[in-house]
C-alpha positions in Angstrom: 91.5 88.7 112.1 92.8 86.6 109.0 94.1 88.7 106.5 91.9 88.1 102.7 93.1 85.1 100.7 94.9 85.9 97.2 91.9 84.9 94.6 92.8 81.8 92.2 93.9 82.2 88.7 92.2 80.0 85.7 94.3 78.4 82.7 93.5 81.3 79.7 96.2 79.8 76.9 98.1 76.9 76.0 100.9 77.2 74.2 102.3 73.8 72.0 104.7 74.1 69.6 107.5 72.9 71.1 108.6 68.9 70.7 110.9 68.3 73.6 110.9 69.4 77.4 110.4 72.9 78.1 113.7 74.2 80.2 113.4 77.8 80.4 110.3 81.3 79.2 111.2 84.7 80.0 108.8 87.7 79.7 109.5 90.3 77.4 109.2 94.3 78.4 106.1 94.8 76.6 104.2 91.9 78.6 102.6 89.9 75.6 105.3 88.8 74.2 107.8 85.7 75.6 110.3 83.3 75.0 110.9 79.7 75.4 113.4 77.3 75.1 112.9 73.7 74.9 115.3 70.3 74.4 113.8 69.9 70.8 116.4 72.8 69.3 114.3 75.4 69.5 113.8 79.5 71.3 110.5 80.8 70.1 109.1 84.0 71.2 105.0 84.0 71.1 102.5 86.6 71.7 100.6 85.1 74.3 97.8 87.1 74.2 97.1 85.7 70.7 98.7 82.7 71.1 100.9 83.0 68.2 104.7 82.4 67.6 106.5 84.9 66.2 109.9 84.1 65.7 111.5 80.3 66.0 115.5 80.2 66.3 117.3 76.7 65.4 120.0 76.4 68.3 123.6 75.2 67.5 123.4 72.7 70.3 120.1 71.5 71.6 120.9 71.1 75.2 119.0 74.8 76.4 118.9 75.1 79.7 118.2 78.8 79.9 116.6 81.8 78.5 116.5 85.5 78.5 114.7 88.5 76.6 115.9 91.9 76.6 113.8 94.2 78.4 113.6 97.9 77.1 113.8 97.3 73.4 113.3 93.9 72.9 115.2 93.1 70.1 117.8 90.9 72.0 117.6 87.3 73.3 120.2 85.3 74.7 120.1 81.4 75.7 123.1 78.3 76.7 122.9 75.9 78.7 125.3 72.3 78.1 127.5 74.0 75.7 129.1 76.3 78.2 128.2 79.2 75.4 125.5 82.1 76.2 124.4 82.7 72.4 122.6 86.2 71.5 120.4 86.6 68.8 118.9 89.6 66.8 115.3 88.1 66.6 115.1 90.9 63.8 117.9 89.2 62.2 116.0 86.8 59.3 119.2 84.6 59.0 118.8 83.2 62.7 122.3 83.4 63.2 124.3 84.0 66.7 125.0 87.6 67.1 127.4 86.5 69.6 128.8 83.7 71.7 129.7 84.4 75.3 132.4 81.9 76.0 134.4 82.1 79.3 132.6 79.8 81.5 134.2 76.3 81.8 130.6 74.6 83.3 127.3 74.8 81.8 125.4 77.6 81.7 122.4 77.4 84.4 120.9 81.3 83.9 121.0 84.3 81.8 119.6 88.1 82.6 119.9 91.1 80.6 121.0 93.9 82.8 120.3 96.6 80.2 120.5 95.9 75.7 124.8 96.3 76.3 125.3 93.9 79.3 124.3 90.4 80.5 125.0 88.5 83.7 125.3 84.6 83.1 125.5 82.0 85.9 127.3 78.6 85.3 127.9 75.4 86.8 131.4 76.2 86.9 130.4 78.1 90.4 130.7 81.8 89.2 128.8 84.4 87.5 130.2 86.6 84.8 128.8 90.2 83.6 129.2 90.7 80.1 129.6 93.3 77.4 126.9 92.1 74.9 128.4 94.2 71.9 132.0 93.3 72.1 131.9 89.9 73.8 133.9 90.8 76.9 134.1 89.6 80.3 133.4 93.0 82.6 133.3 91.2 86.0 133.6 87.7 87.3 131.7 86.7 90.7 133.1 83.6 91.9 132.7 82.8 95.9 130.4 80.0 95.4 131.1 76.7 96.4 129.0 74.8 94.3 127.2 74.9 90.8 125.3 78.2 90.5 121.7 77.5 89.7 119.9 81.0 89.2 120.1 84.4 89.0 118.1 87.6 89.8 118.8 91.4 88.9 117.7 94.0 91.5 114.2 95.6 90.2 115.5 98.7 91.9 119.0 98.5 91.6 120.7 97.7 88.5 123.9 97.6 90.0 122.8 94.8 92.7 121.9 90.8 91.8 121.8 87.8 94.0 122.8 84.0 92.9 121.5 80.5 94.6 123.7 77.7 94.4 124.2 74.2 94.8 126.5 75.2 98.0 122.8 75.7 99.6 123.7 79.6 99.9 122.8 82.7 98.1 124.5 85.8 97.7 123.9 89.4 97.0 126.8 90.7 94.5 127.3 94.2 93.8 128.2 94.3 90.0 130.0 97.4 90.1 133.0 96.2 92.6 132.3 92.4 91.6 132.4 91.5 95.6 130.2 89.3 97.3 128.2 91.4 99.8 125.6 89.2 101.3 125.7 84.9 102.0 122.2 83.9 103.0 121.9 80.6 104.5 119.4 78.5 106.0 117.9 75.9 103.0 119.0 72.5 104.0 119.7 71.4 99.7 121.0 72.7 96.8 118.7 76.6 96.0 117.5 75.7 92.2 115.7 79.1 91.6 115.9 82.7 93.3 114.2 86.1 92.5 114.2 89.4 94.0 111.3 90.9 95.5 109.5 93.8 94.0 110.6 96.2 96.2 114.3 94.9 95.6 114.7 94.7 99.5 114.2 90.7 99.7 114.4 87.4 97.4 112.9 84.4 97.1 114.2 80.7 97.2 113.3 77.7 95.9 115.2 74.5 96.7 115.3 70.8 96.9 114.0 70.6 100.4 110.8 71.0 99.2 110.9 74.8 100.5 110.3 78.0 99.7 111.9 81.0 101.6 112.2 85.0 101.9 115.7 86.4 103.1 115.6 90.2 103.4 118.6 92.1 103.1 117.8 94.7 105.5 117.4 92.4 108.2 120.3 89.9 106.6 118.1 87.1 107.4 115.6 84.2 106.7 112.0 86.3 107.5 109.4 83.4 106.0 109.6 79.9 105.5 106.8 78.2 102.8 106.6 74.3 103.1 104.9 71.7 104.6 104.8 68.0 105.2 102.3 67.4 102.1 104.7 69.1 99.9 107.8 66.5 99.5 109.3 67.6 95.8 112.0 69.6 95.2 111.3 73.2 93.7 112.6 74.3 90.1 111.5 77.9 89.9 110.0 80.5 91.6 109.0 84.1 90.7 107.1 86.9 92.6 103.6 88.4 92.0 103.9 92.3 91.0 102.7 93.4 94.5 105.1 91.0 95.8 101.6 89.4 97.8 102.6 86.0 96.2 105.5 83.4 95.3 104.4 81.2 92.9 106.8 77.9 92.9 107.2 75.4 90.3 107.5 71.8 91.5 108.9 68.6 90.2 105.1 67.1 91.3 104.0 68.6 88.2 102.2 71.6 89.9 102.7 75.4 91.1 102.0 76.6 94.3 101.1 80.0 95.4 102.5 81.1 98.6 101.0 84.0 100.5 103.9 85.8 101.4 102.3 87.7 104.2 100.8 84.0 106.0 102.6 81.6 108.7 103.9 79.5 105.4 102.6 76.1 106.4 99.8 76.3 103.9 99.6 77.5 100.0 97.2 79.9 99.3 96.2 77.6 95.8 97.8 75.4 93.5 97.2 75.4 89.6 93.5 74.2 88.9 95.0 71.4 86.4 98.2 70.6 87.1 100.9 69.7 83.7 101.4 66.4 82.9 105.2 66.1 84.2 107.9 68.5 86.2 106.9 72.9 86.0 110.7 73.7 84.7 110.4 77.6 84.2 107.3 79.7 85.6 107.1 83.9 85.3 105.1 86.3 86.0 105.1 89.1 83.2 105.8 92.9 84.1 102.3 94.2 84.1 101.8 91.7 86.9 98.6 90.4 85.3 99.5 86.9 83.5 101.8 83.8 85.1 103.4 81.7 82.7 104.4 78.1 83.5 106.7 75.6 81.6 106.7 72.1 81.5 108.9 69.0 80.6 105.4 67.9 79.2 106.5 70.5 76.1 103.7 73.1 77.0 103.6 76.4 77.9 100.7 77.4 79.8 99.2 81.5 80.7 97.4 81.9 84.0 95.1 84.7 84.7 
């Protein structure tokens, strides 16, 4: 018996405001608000549910390539990208001015996470990953076994301590940031991993890469366990992120449109795509932590809420 399809989701907001390509969103912990950083300058943090920005931060250098909110107070957000730098700003802060600069890396910076409001993991082009104190500006930990640019990065939901990192070397690897070692390589995607994320249960990840797949590796099982792709779907994959039940991974294409993935089918076909696509490449997509909105990001310098 086939198991129920995951219903469809319908476009409920738009977001414009921005004037240059969307790169990177990232949920905040209270769910309505987030946080986007486009090519035009600027991070603004909306409330989606009203559709109404909030804050707007002029960037130093305009060449963002990632984003990150601070989860349990929300207070903090950090973004970098071609200036090797992983600025943090007080969004409290009226003067819009860098809290602090994170400079270690000597490649651009590709992904930023929050761990807790002290500490922040960065990933670079520059192959490593580097766990920072957010109030003094130190490096804690560097994580450097990759042998290619690191793309993305994912903190366990479970365990705070655990993250894992897909790279341009094709791999990606479960780091342990207490002992700073490299604990699991997960291979199997035939091109460079663009975007990873943990499952909800923290026992698993997701993958999205340039050949034009999606996959689950489980850690328990230290192993490729699904596979989503077919021979429709040729473009490579920029993002991906996990529904709250983990039921769905939703994938951001450079065809301009999202696929969902049910995560418990054979993987040859997507359980639906967005209704109306964006008008060019789906940079950033997230789902927020209530689980009940997906927000996706485009180069066409919109933000868009799915419910």
């Amino acid at each position: 018996k086939d198991v129920r399809k995951p219903p469809s989701i319908k476009l409920r907001r738009t977001l414009k405001g921005h004037f240059g390509k969307v790169y990177a969103m990232n949920w905040a912990g209270d769910s309505d608000s987030l946080l986007s950083a486009s090519q035009d300058g600027k991070l603004i943090v909306w409330n989606a549910k009203s559709n109404v920005k909030t804050h707007a931060i002029s960037l130093r250098s305009s060449w963002v390539m990632t984003c990150a909110f601070e989860q349990t107070k929300g207070n903090l957000v950090a973004c970098g990208g071609l200036d090797n730098i992983c600025s943090i700003y007080d969004i409290q802060d009226q003067q819009n001015r860098a809290k602090q600069e994170l400079s270690a890396h000597d490649g651009y910076l590709s992904c930023c996470r929050f761990v807790d409001d002290k500490t922040l993991l960065t990933s670079s082009g520059d192959s490593s990953c580097i766990h920072w104190d957010v109030e003094t500006g130190d490096v804690l930990q560097t994580f450097k076994d990759h042998r290619g640019d690191v793309m993305s990065l994912s903190l366990c939901p479970t365990n705070q301590n655990i993250f894992v990192s897909g790279s341009v070397d094709t791999t990606g690897r479960i780091w342990d940031i207490r002992t700073g070692e490299n604990v699991q390589t997960h291979v199997g995607h035939e091109s460079d991993i663009n975007a990873v994320d943990f499952f909800p249960d923290g026992n698993a990840f997701g993958t999205g890469s340039d050949d034009s797949t999606c996959r689950i590796f489980d850690m328990r099982c230290y192993g490729e366990v699904n596979r989503f792709g077919n021979e429709d779907v040729n473009s490579g994959i920029t993002s991906v992120t996990f529904s709250k039940s983990g039921r769905l991974l939703f994938g951001g294409y450079d065809n301009f449109n999202v696929h969902a993935w049910d995560t418990l089918s054979s993987g040859d076909n997507h359980a639906f795509q967005l209704p109306t696509p964006h008008d060019n490449r789906v940079s950033c997509l997230g789902i927020n932590p209530n689980g009940d909105a997906l927000c996706t990001g485009s180069w066409d310098t919109f933000l868009k809420i799915w419910a």
